[in-house]
XYZ file of C-alpha atoms in Angstrom:
682
model
C 87.409 116.306 124.299
C 86.327 112.849 124.272
C 83.079 114.002 125.437
C 82.323 116.503 122.748
C 82.498 113.768 119.961
C 80.065 111.549 121.676
C 77.498 115.244 121.683
C 78.346 114.860 117.676
C 77.828 111.387 117.366
C 74.289 111.786 119.688
C 73.205 114.577 117.401
C 72.379 116.823 120.806
C 72.350 120.801 120.098
C 75.260 122.768 121.814
C 76.631 122.724 125.406
C 74.136 124.841 127.016
C 77.128 128.114 128.639
C 76.784 130.250 131.766
C 76.578 133.291 130.788
C 79.863 134.890 130.576
C 81.675 137.428 132.781
C 81.392 141.039 132.267
C 83.747 142.409 130.313
C 87.037 144.025 131.470
C 88.967 147.091 130.591
C 91.667 146.290 128.510
C 95.359 147.378 130.144
C 95.781 151.368 130.504
C 98.615 152.169 129.657
C 101.973 150.766 127.817
C 104.841 150.055 130.862
C 104.591 150.884 134.560
C 107.734 152.423 135.672
C 109.463 151.464 138.858
C 112.939 154.278 139.969
C 113.980 155.839 142.946
C 113.222 159.389 143.682
C 116.308 160.155 142.878
C 116.335 159.818 139.887
C 113.243 161.977 139.010
C 115.179 164.186 136.506
C 116.296 161.344 134.202
C 111.872 160.276 134.787
C 110.523 163.622 134.207
C 112.958 163.292 130.491
C 111.570 159.809 129.624
C 107.797 160.587 129.828
C 108.041 163.654 128.002
C 109.702 161.929 125.158
C 107.298 159.088 125.550
C 104.701 160.642 125.909
C 105.109 163.339 122.872
C 104.637 159.458 120.432
C 101.260 158.824 122.177
C 102.914 156.306 125.005
C 101.476 155.798 128.367
C 103.530 155.545 131.281
C 102.314 154.912 134.698
C 104.635 156.925 137.236
C 103.405 156.810 140.826
C 103.976 160.278 141.214
C 101.084 161.035 139.030
C 98.955 158.087 139.354
C 98.464 157.931 142.857
C 95.427 160.258 144.226
C 95.781 161.873 147.938
C 94.558 159.627 150.566
C 94.807 156.728 148.278
C 96.474 153.311 149.440
C 99.836 153.430 148.417
C 100.930 149.696 147.454
C 97.547 148.834 146.598
C 96.998 151.474 143.593
C 101.349 150.237 143.155
C 100.275 146.213 142.729
C 96.894 147.861 140.824
C 99.275 150.039 138.243
C 101.218 146.966 137.913
C 98.480 144.307 136.437
C 97.102 146.911 134.144
C 100.011 147.416 132.591
C 101.343 145.708 129.219
C 105.039 145.931 130.152
C 107.307 146.284 133.724
C 110.711 148.982 133.079
C 112.762 148.754 136.132
C 115.391 151.540 136.530
C 118.368 150.184 136.846
C 120.764 152.397 138.786
C 122.228 152.239 141.912
C 119.670 153.952 143.742
C 116.972 151.749 142.533
C 118.746 148.607 143.171
C 119.615 149.280 146.289
C 115.521 150.709 146.912
C 113.426 148.432 148.461
C 110.433 149.542 147.036
C 111.728 148.950 143.838
C 112.871 145.484 144.773
C 108.918 145.028 146.055
C 107.401 146.282 142.802
C 110.028 144.230 140.583
C 109.220 141.178 142.431
C 105.155 141.634 142.154
C 106.075 142.141 138.562
C 107.768 139.049 138.089
C 104.949 136.979 140.428
C 102.695 138.423 137.355
C 104.431 137.255 134.794
C 105.096 140.616 133.376
C 107.632 141.422 130.274
C 110.157 143.166 132.483
C 112.249 145.076 130.571
C 115.206 146.656 132.740
C 116.414 150.022 131.583
C 119.932 151.541 131.966
C 119.699 155.121 131.896
C 123.224 155.938 130.152
C 127.081 155.702 131.820
C 125.552 157.234 135.214
C 123.968 153.553 135.893
C 127.009 151.687 134.179
C 128.202 150.079 136.968
C 125.069 149.121 138.983
C 124.449 145.283 139.132
C 121.237 143.760 138.304
C 118.779 141.809 140.200
C 118.337 138.096 140.357
C 115.331 138.839 138.182
C 116.541 140.731 135.489
C 120.222 138.518 135.282
C 119.573 137.041 132.214
C 117.522 140.065 130.557
C 119.361 142.188 128.484
C 119.083 145.465 128.979
C 117.929 148.738 127.093
C 120.126 151.318 127.097
C 119.403 155.080 127.321
C 122.192 155.911 124.921
C 123.759 159.212 126.193
C 125.152 160.156 122.564
C 121.746 159.217 121.076
C 119.099 161.785 120.124
C 116.315 161.677 122.713
C 113.820 161.355 120.516
C 115.573 158.332 118.891
C 116.127 156.685 121.960
C 112.029 156.568 123.166
C 111.095 155.511 119.612
C 113.009 152.515 120.237
C 111.850 152.174 123.691
C 108.330 152.541 122.284
C 108.765 149.830 120.118
C 109.779 147.768 122.271
C 107.059 148.012 125.067
C 105.009 147.744 121.643
C 106.173 144.227 120.513
C 103.358 141.158 120.383
C 100.514 143.525 121.296
C 98.032 140.605 121.188
C 100.326 138.057 123.011
C 100.472 140.625 125.846
C 97.484 141.669 125.785
C 95.784 138.114 126.392
C 98.034 137.893 129.408
C 96.586 140.879 130.408
C 93.171 139.886 129.830
C 94.421 136.085 131.707
C 95.884 137.965 135.008
C 92.591 140.367 135.909
C 90.114 137.223 135.031
C 92.615 134.740 137.368
C 93.377 137.607 140.382
C 89.535 138.056 140.293
C 88.609 134.707 140.661
C 91.450 134.313 143.811
C 89.705 137.021 145.037
C 86.627 135.844 144.736
C 87.168 133.353 146.446
C 87.879 130.468 143.994
C 84.136 131.036 142.590
C 82.899 128.958 140.051
C 81.672 131.451 139.072
C 84.600 133.594 137.900
C 86.070 130.754 136.254
C 86.565 131.033 131.965
C 83.219 130.595 130.099
C 83.729 127.765 127.132
C 84.547 130.340 124.090
C 87.410 131.890 126.050
C 88.605 128.365 127.067
C 90.500 126.738 124.463
C 91.812 130.758 123.633
C 93.574 130.398 127.750
C 95.020 126.692 126.648
C 96.466 127.815 123.860
C 98.146 130.830 124.978
C 99.309 128.400 127.833
C 100.975 126.005 125.006
C 102.279 129.774 123.320
C 103.523 130.988 126.354
C 105.311 127.501 127.091
C 107.367 127.962 124.028
C 107.789 131.709 123.523
C 109.121 132.642 126.963
C 111.655 130.011 128.359
C 114.572 130.875 128.615
C 116.545 129.428 126.182
C 114.131 131.355 123.248
C 112.699 134.762 125.019
C 113.049 135.552 128.613
C 111.229 138.915 128.405
C 108.062 137.581 127.161
C 104.871 137.399 129.806
C 105.383 134.677 131.414
C 102.427 131.667 132.599
C 102.261 131.494 136.089
C 101.078 129.091 138.047
C 98.662 130.440 138.877
C 97.270 131.148 135.886
C 97.392 127.578 134.517
C 95.709 126.432 137.742
C 92.440 128.481 136.759
C 92.877 127.318 133.163
C 93.374 123.706 134.365
C 90.170 124.635 136.647
C 87.853 126.210 134.272
C 88.673 123.056 131.999
C 87.834 120.686 134.581
C 84.564 122.770 135.667
C 83.442 122.703 131.763
C 84.235 119.143 131.652
C 82.183 118.144 134.278
C 79.468 119.868 133.114
C 79.673 118.242 130.099
C 79.758 115.305 131.549
C 76.880 115.655 133.103
C 74.771 116.904 130.095
C 76.094 113.742 127.876
C 74.811 111.471 131.075
C 71.756 113.556 130.799
C 71.205 112.464 126.868
C 73.046 108.740 127.414
C 69.503 108.150 130.306
C 67.155 109.788 127.928
C 68.391 107.153 124.888
C 68.967 103.539 126.633
C 64.970 104.152 126.670
C 64.636 104.533 122.829
C 68.108 101.851 121.988
C 69.494 98.944 122.331
C 72.843 101.018 123.948
C 75.015 100.073 120.970
C 75.660 103.502 119.895
C 77.514 104.376 123.773
C 79.488 100.111 123.728
C 80.999 101.668 120.389
C 81.929 105.133 120.881
C 85.252 106.480 122.160
C 84.873 107.228 125.777
C 83.607 103.485 126.261
C 86.852 102.250 124.372
C 88.862 104.256 127.344
C 86.686 103.561 130.142
C 87.045 99.346 129.325
C 91.161 100.485 129.364
C 90.493 101.509 132.061
C 88.840 99.344 133.692
C 91.299 96.434 132.132
C 94.507 98.350 133.422
C 94.683 95.930 136.710
C 94.422 92.490 135.041
C 96.695 93.919 132.323
C 99.179 94.372 134.282
C 98.940 91.025 135.984
C 98.715 89.622 132.849
C 102.245 91.099 131.934
C 104.298 89.819 135.036
C 103.005 86.560 134.779
C 103.317 86.229 130.275
C 107.200 84.680 130.220
C 109.568 87.221 129.382
C 107.369 90.335 130.316
C 106.918 93.308 128.146
C 110.331 95.460 128.902
C 110.146 98.141 131.787
C 109.927 101.029 129.538
C 106.724 99.323 127.763
C 105.356 99.640 131.368
C 106.597 103.358 131.556
C 105.384 104.387 128.487
C 101.921 102.390 129.811
C 101.319 104.572 132.951
C 102.667 107.895 132.131
C 99.708 107.839 129.330
C 97.463 106.495 131.759
C 98.761 109.731 133.839
C 98.374 112.075 131.104
C 94.900 111.054 130.025
C 93.505 111.634 133.792
C 94.059 108.100 134.826
C 96.408 109.050 137.615
C 94.650 106.424 140.208
C 94.707 103.559 137.933
C 98.818 104.473 136.562
C 99.608 104.192 140.330
C 98.418 101.167 141.209
C 100.324 99.844 138.431
C 103.440 100.905 138.672
C 103.308 99.879 142.423
C 102.660 96.246 141.526
C 105.004 96.233 139.266
C 108.760 94.186 139.116
C 111.052 95.422 141.747
C 111.716 98.502 143.772
C 113.697 100.921 141.108
C 111.458 99.437 138.083
C 108.703 100.514 140.588
C 110.498 103.583 141.201
C 111.147 104.605 137.339
C 107.353 104.162 136.784
C 106.605 106.659 139.542
C 109.217 108.865 137.936
C 107.574 109.069 134.421
C 104.292 109.564 136.422
C 105.268 112.776 138.087
C 107.300 114.360 134.824
C 104.130 113.929 132.526
C 102.290 115.392 135.637
C 104.658 118.405 135.711
C 104.390 118.806 131.931
C 100.977 119.259 132.475
C 100.967 121.994 135.271
C 100.159 120.236 137.764
C 102.419 120.215 140.514
C 100.867 119.466 143.362
C 100.228 115.673 141.969
C 103.090 115.731 140.655
C 105.144 116.292 144.639
C 101.967 113.835 146.295
C 103.613 111.050 143.391
C 106.991 111.609 144.210
C 105.975 111.298 147.762
C 105.236 107.929 146.744
C 109.078 106.927 146.045
C 109.912 107.684 149.321
C 107.487 105.912 151.837
C 107.377 102.506 149.622
C 109.192 100.190 151.208
C 112.618 99.906 149.308
C 112.498 103.525 148.721
C 114.928 106.700 149.178
C 114.039 107.291 152.467
C 114.471 103.187 153.960
C 117.593 101.904 154.593
C 120.377 100.640 151.337
C 117.834 102.137 149.032
C 119.891 100.773 145.600
C 121.083 103.154 143.508
C 118.539 102.697 140.639
C 115.867 103.705 143.021
C 118.080 106.574 143.732
C 118.644 107.493 140.455
C 114.799 107.533 139.644
C 114.075 109.692 142.554
C 116.278 112.241 142.090
C 114.704 112.544 138.681
C 111.085 112.980 140.003
C 112.570 115.672 142.553
C 113.869 117.548 139.264
C 110.818 117.205 137.928
C 109.276 119.066 140.819
C 111.602 121.692 141.140
C 112.770 120.201 143.905
C 116.385 121.116 142.813
C 118.628 120.317 146.239
C 117.190 116.673 146.463
C 117.589 115.886 143.004
C 121.741 116.815 143.312
C 121.902 114.928 146.764
C 120.199 111.987 145.419
C 121.780 111.525 142.249
C 125.726 112.013 144.149
C 123.881 109.000 146.114
C 123.039 106.692 143.464
C 127.039 107.514 141.934
C 128.757 106.455 145.038
C 126.663 103.426 145.480
C 127.238 102.350 141.493
C 130.809 102.410 142.264
C 131.072 100.455 144.803
C 129.065 97.391 142.840
C 131.189 94.751 142.082
C 132.316 95.099 138.361
C 132.187 91.039 137.617
C 128.797 89.995 140.335
C 127.988 90.147 143.842
C 126.238 88.365 146.660
C 122.419 87.329 147.414
C 122.387 85.734 144.944
C 122.297 87.324 142.330
C 124.742 89.262 139.261
C 124.659 92.817 140.071
C 126.899 94.587 137.213
C 127.918 97.828 137.097
C 126.714 99.360 134.085
C 123.548 98.794 133.404
C 123.073 100.797 136.991
C 125.568 103.305 135.748
C 122.756 103.582 131.655
C 120.237 104.097 134.792
C 122.081 107.033 136.521
C 123.478 108.624 132.688
C 119.734 108.614 131.668
C 118.629 110.207 135.102
C 121.701 112.929 133.968
C 120.098 113.063 130.423
C 116.886 114.200 131.537
C 117.510 116.930 134.356
C 119.671 118.374 131.200
C 122.664 117.718 132.640
C 124.355 116.455 129.628
C 128.220 117.883 130.029
C 127.938 115.113 133.328
C 126.187 112.707 131.723
C 128.604 112.808 128.371
C 131.475 112.568 131.339
C 129.887 109.815 132.594
C 130.105 107.962 130.184
C 133.551 106.643 131.532
C 132.138 104.959 133.967
C 131.026 101.892 131.517
C 133.708 99.371 131.373
C 131.924 97.847 128.300
C 132.301 99.430 124.775
C 129.383 98.075 123.277
C 126.738 98.909 125.920
C 128.823 101.858 126.347
C 127.956 102.848 122.808
C 124.261 101.469 122.624
C 124.083 104.089 125.685
C 124.515 107.066 123.929
C 122.298 106.393 121.397
C 119.559 105.628 124.200
C 120.276 109.189 125.617
C 119.825 110.783 122.297
C 116.516 109.173 121.949
C 115.395 110.430 125.614
C 116.813 113.965 124.687
C 114.289 113.830 121.262
C 111.306 113.146 123.760
C 112.803 115.913 126.509
C 115.002 118.719 124.876
C 115.755 120.925 122.044
C 118.198 120.193 118.747
C 121.508 121.611 121.043
C 121.044 119.001 123.368
C 120.402 116.411 120.986
C 123.645 117.454 118.806
C 125.856 117.849 121.252
C 125.026 113.780 122.922
C 124.759 112.638 119.325
C 128.449 113.878 118.540
C 129.482 111.486 121.015
C 128.237 108.341 119.513
C 131.580 107.058 117.642
C 130.362 104.990 114.420
C 129.135 107.621 111.853
C 126.267 105.411 109.937
C 124.827 104.704 113.913
C 125.162 108.763 114.891
C 123.489 109.043 111.683
C 119.908 106.825 112.322
C 120.043 108.315 116.054
C 119.794 111.720 114.461
C 117.261 110.573 112.080
C 115.147 108.356 115.122
C 115.826 112.224 116.975
C 113.851 113.996 114.335
C 110.950 112.222 114.351
C 110.689 112.515 117.893
C 110.960 116.707 117.913
C 108.874 116.954 114.733
C 106.010 114.658 117.061
C 106.509 117.434 119.356
C 105.797 120.397 117.026
C 109.639 121.164 116.592
C 109.372 121.681 113.080
C 112.984 123.592 113.162
C 114.515 121.998 115.240
C 113.469 118.265 113.241
C 115.058 119.840 110.702
C 118.239 120.413 111.669
C 118.570 117.134 113.014
C 117.699 115.594 109.574
C 120.160 117.929 108.030
C 123.118 116.380 110.484
C 122.654 113.190 109.829
C 123.240 113.860 106.172
C 126.147 115.185 106.818
C 126.409 112.444 109.425
C 126.486 109.462 106.351
C 129.204 112.278 104.224
C 131.806 109.462 102.678
C 129.567 106.369 104.678
C 130.388 103.338 103.462
C 126.969 101.486 105.018
C 124.605 101.836 102.531
C 121.339 101.154 104.979
C 122.121 104.105 106.875
C 122.162 106.321 103.548
C 118.598 105.108 102.796
C 117.284 105.513 105.507
C 118.484 109.635 105.523
C 118.176 109.500 102.490
C 114.004 108.781 103.239
C 114.064 111.634 105.969
C 114.681 114.228 103.004
C 112.000 112.740 100.344
C 110.125 115.370 100.816
C 111.643 118.876 101.684
C 114.969 118.385 100.026
C 114.516 115.148 97.233
C 117.464 115.914 95.264
C 119.833 115.419 98.556
C 117.595 111.994 98.932
C 118.098 110.955 95.201
C 121.838 111.723 95.928
C 121.799 109.885 98.596
C 120.146 106.969 97.254
C 122.869 106.411 94.282
C 125.829 106.308 96.775
C 123.717 104.343 98.692
C 123.271 101.856 95.274
C 126.613 101.477 94.592
C 127.834 100.485 97.963
C 124.715 97.631 97.995
C 126.183 96.321 94.522
C 129.867 96.820 95.354
C 128.967 94.600 98.685
C 126.758 92.536 96.931
C 124.078 93.360 100.060
C 120.484 92.490 99.030
C 118.912 93.961 101.746
C 120.107 97.261 101.404
C 118.953 96.632 97.038
C 115.744 96.091 98.055
C 115.661 99.165 100.848
C 116.914 101.443 97.934
C 114.111 100.328 95.777
C 112.011 101.781 98.282
C 113.658 104.901 98.440
C 112.967 105.704 94.669
C 109.488 104.553 95.221
C 109.411 106.833 97.489
C 110.903 109.177 95.346
C 108.059 108.740 92.997
C 110.888 107.320 90.274
C 109.676 103.676 89.687
C 112.264 103.091 87.127
C 114.783 103.778 89.549
C 113.316 101.125 92.081
C 112.360 98.706 89.665
C 116.297 98.280 88.254
C 117.103 97.607 91.929
C 114.659 94.782 92.689
C 115.626 92.658 89.773
C 119.246 93.422 90.382
C 118.380 92.174 93.752
C 116.495 89.195 92.725
C 119.532 88.065 91.083
C 121.278 87.965 94.033
C 118.814 85.834 95.887
C 118.258 83.022 93.260
C 122.297 82.792 93.572
C 122.748 83.148 96.752
C 119.336 81.852 98.842
C 118.103 84.853 101.324
C 114.493 85.049 103.184
C 111.637 86.997 101.618
C 110.679 89.924 104.147
C 112.560 92.584 102.476
C 111.626 91.323 99.401
C 108.247 91.319 100.132
C 108.356 95.017 101.638
C 109.746 96.320 98.495
C 107.334 94.406 96.413
C 104.683 96.048 98.056
C 105.567 99.558 98.040
C 106.491 99.309 94.301
C 102.732 97.823 93.914
C 103.347 94.149 93.163
C 100.853 92.962 96.389
C 99.782 89.076 94.190
C 103.538 88.540 93.533
C 104.456 89.279 97.129
C 101.218 87.254 98.376
C 102.693 84.331 96.399
C 105.887 84.395 97.717
C 104.853 84.562 101.215
C 102.826 81.536 101.337
C 102.294 80.611 105.255
C 105.833 81.414 106.999
C 104.538 83.407 109.451
C 107.194 85.975 109.321
C 106.681 86.557 105.604
C 103.196 87.203 106.207
C 103.948 89.473 108.991
C 106.017 91.430 106.586
C 103.018 92.027 104.726
C 100.807 92.939 107.088
C 103.191 95.334 108.396
C 103.830 97.133 105.225
C 99.945 96.766 104.468
C 99.034 98.717 107.557
C 101.749 100.893 107.275
C 100.688 102.588 103.540
C 96.834 102.090 105.035
C 95.813 99.672 103.178
C 94.292 98.375 106.491
C 91.124 95.892 104.869
C 93.745 93.857 103.095
C 96.276 93.391 106.111
C 92.748 92.574 108.455
C 92.157 89.845 105.567
C 95.940 88.809 106.436
C 96.527 88.926 109.695
C 94.600 86.115 110.889
C 95.612 83.484 108.916
C 99.137 84.097 110.636
C 99.748 80.199 112.572
C 102.715 81.495 114.845
C 100.998 83.202 118.074
C 103.716 85.719 118.613
C 103.795 86.383 114.829
C 99.874 86.950 114.871
C 100.270 88.663 118.507
C 102.273 91.155 116.044
C 100.188 91.744 113.035
C 97.501 92.436 115.717
C 99.379 94.867 117.010
C 100.178 96.769 113.646
C 96.431 97.435 112.814
C 96.121 98.451 115.806
C 98.873 101.382 116.170
C 97.099 102.267 112.538
C 93.828 102.544 113.674
C 95.277 104.688 116.641
C 97.268 106.385 113.780
C 93.323 107.255 112.186
C 91.844 107.617 115.779
C 89.302 105.307 115.031
C 89.384 103.573 118.955
C 86.486 101.370 118.610
C 88.419 99.066 115.971
C 92.316 99.774 117.491
C 90.966 98.376 121.075
C 89.300 95.563 119.116
C 92.727 94.701 117.422
C 94.601 94.806 121.003
C 92.349 92.645 122.382
C 93.656 90.195 120.046
C 97.171 90.754 120.934
C 99.251 89.519 123.853
C 100.078 91.110 126.957
C 103.069 93.240 126.072
C 101.687 94.111 123.122
C 98.128 94.705 124.111
C 100.185 97.401 126.880
C 101.749 99.100 123.888
C 98.771 99.290 121.908
C 96.977 100.788 125.069
C 99.651 103.221 125.455
C 99.692 105.246 121.574
C 96.090 105.168 121.977
C 96.125 107.008 125.338
C 98.911 109.062 124.469
C 96.987 110.457 120.773
C 93.576 110.693 122.976
C 95.447 112.629 126.162
C 93.384 115.466 126.872
C 97.183 116.669 128.171
């Protein structure tokens, strides 16, 4: 956390945490069994076999004492059991009591195990809560002991994950029953573990991976979120008291150079930055602002994010920016705040509730509705957007503004992908009339999917890209995106798919780019791609590609091969004349920065390329020395952005912000977006 770093800088002792809550008992039973009394004979056999193997089952006939409140004990039995077994027979499926027990187990996020007692229950339909879970069949053809051993093995799968869920659930229930008392929130020593469990549960308990694992319910998410907020509030109070003490001893320079101060200044600067960006000729693209407001929301600056979105260009742009905020809050589990922001799209003067809302606003509203789990509204808004888009003239429109259908359809297709309607997005590409724009939209949809979904969706979208080289480059970029989300297996699969896409390619550049992805993991394949690219570039006499091959061989550690490509590229330049940027990049990477600086001279473009390469290689002092000497305003701003980007990746936020302040509004907004994302507590 940002405040923890400040306390370490100030040399303060650890923050004194409140005494932890009294220890809780462990989960007492392997499973709660939900069954109909008509199936008692099978339950008795099940209990006998499982107990013989040292297993423990919670069964109402044995575990509810006479005179005890029945439903209270039932709920407690479910909550104190590691698993929930639902006996799938025609009697239990028709029993209101069994269905009540099932719904209570679902509300508590328990691991669900549908148990079919052999052929006698083969015709019993599964309740909707169990429809996506594979049944455990008590096979009458198999020895009963074997059935019970297999069942007990399933019940004791992932014991640590299940125990953590039970511990967290019981604490959350006690907190809610105490009226959300702050004293019942998680202590500091358990908070990080709970947050890690929620993060793991978001991946491991999804329907695509394992629907039967314990789930993170909204109660658990809210409980952990409130625990973090309380801890942050207390920590802030402690830090403020320390700062007030130090004000009498120091000039305050330590605070000004601290990380919290940098982000406080970004928060204060946001309204002015948005105004500058709007007044900047050309201004930043809408996606730059959308990324900025989403990063603000993720960092906890929700008010500033909403204000920035509402002061953006037109209704469609405002709605799209608000939709990105809704998505960010929803991913963080803050559904209440997400729904409040979603309502702003309706309440705006050109919102979807007003007469004649444009199709782009409806598409953004549909994305926001999907993010807050309002699927019915999302479907309706998306259908309305498509209907309005089809009514837009293909060549132009009235009101003094050219209205083209293709950009609107591109926006609607992006909404389809954000809602994981992959097949509909692919079918909708036929709506677009311009083939070139259609291909660029295919590539853009892959980029969106890489930020949200898994490799199956990305590969499905990438197959629609007709140009093999463009498909390979899109897959390579998607691999970087999913790797940044921690999905290493998906990234590897996408890199392999990119390599397959360039087999037989006549484009040297695509071969080099894909080869560079494989340098660390499959150097032999990377070398194969570089060799093929060299031969193609040699035949086609392409200088850029030869220099890129040299860079690839340098990353592979084959300096002698890189020297061959540079020599041949220089010969081509001497005979035909050439701009230096690619050559300068290659020279710096192969260890000849002096020659590169000499060739660059005073050209703004060449010096910018040197700064970019040096910053990427981590040679920031050299890059910082070159940037102020660049003459062009645009090129100098881009150079300062490269430095801000490099320092952000090192988490040196004071230096990053100092260079961001020297950028033009567009580059500054991009730099702040990266700082907020890297430092985001969500």
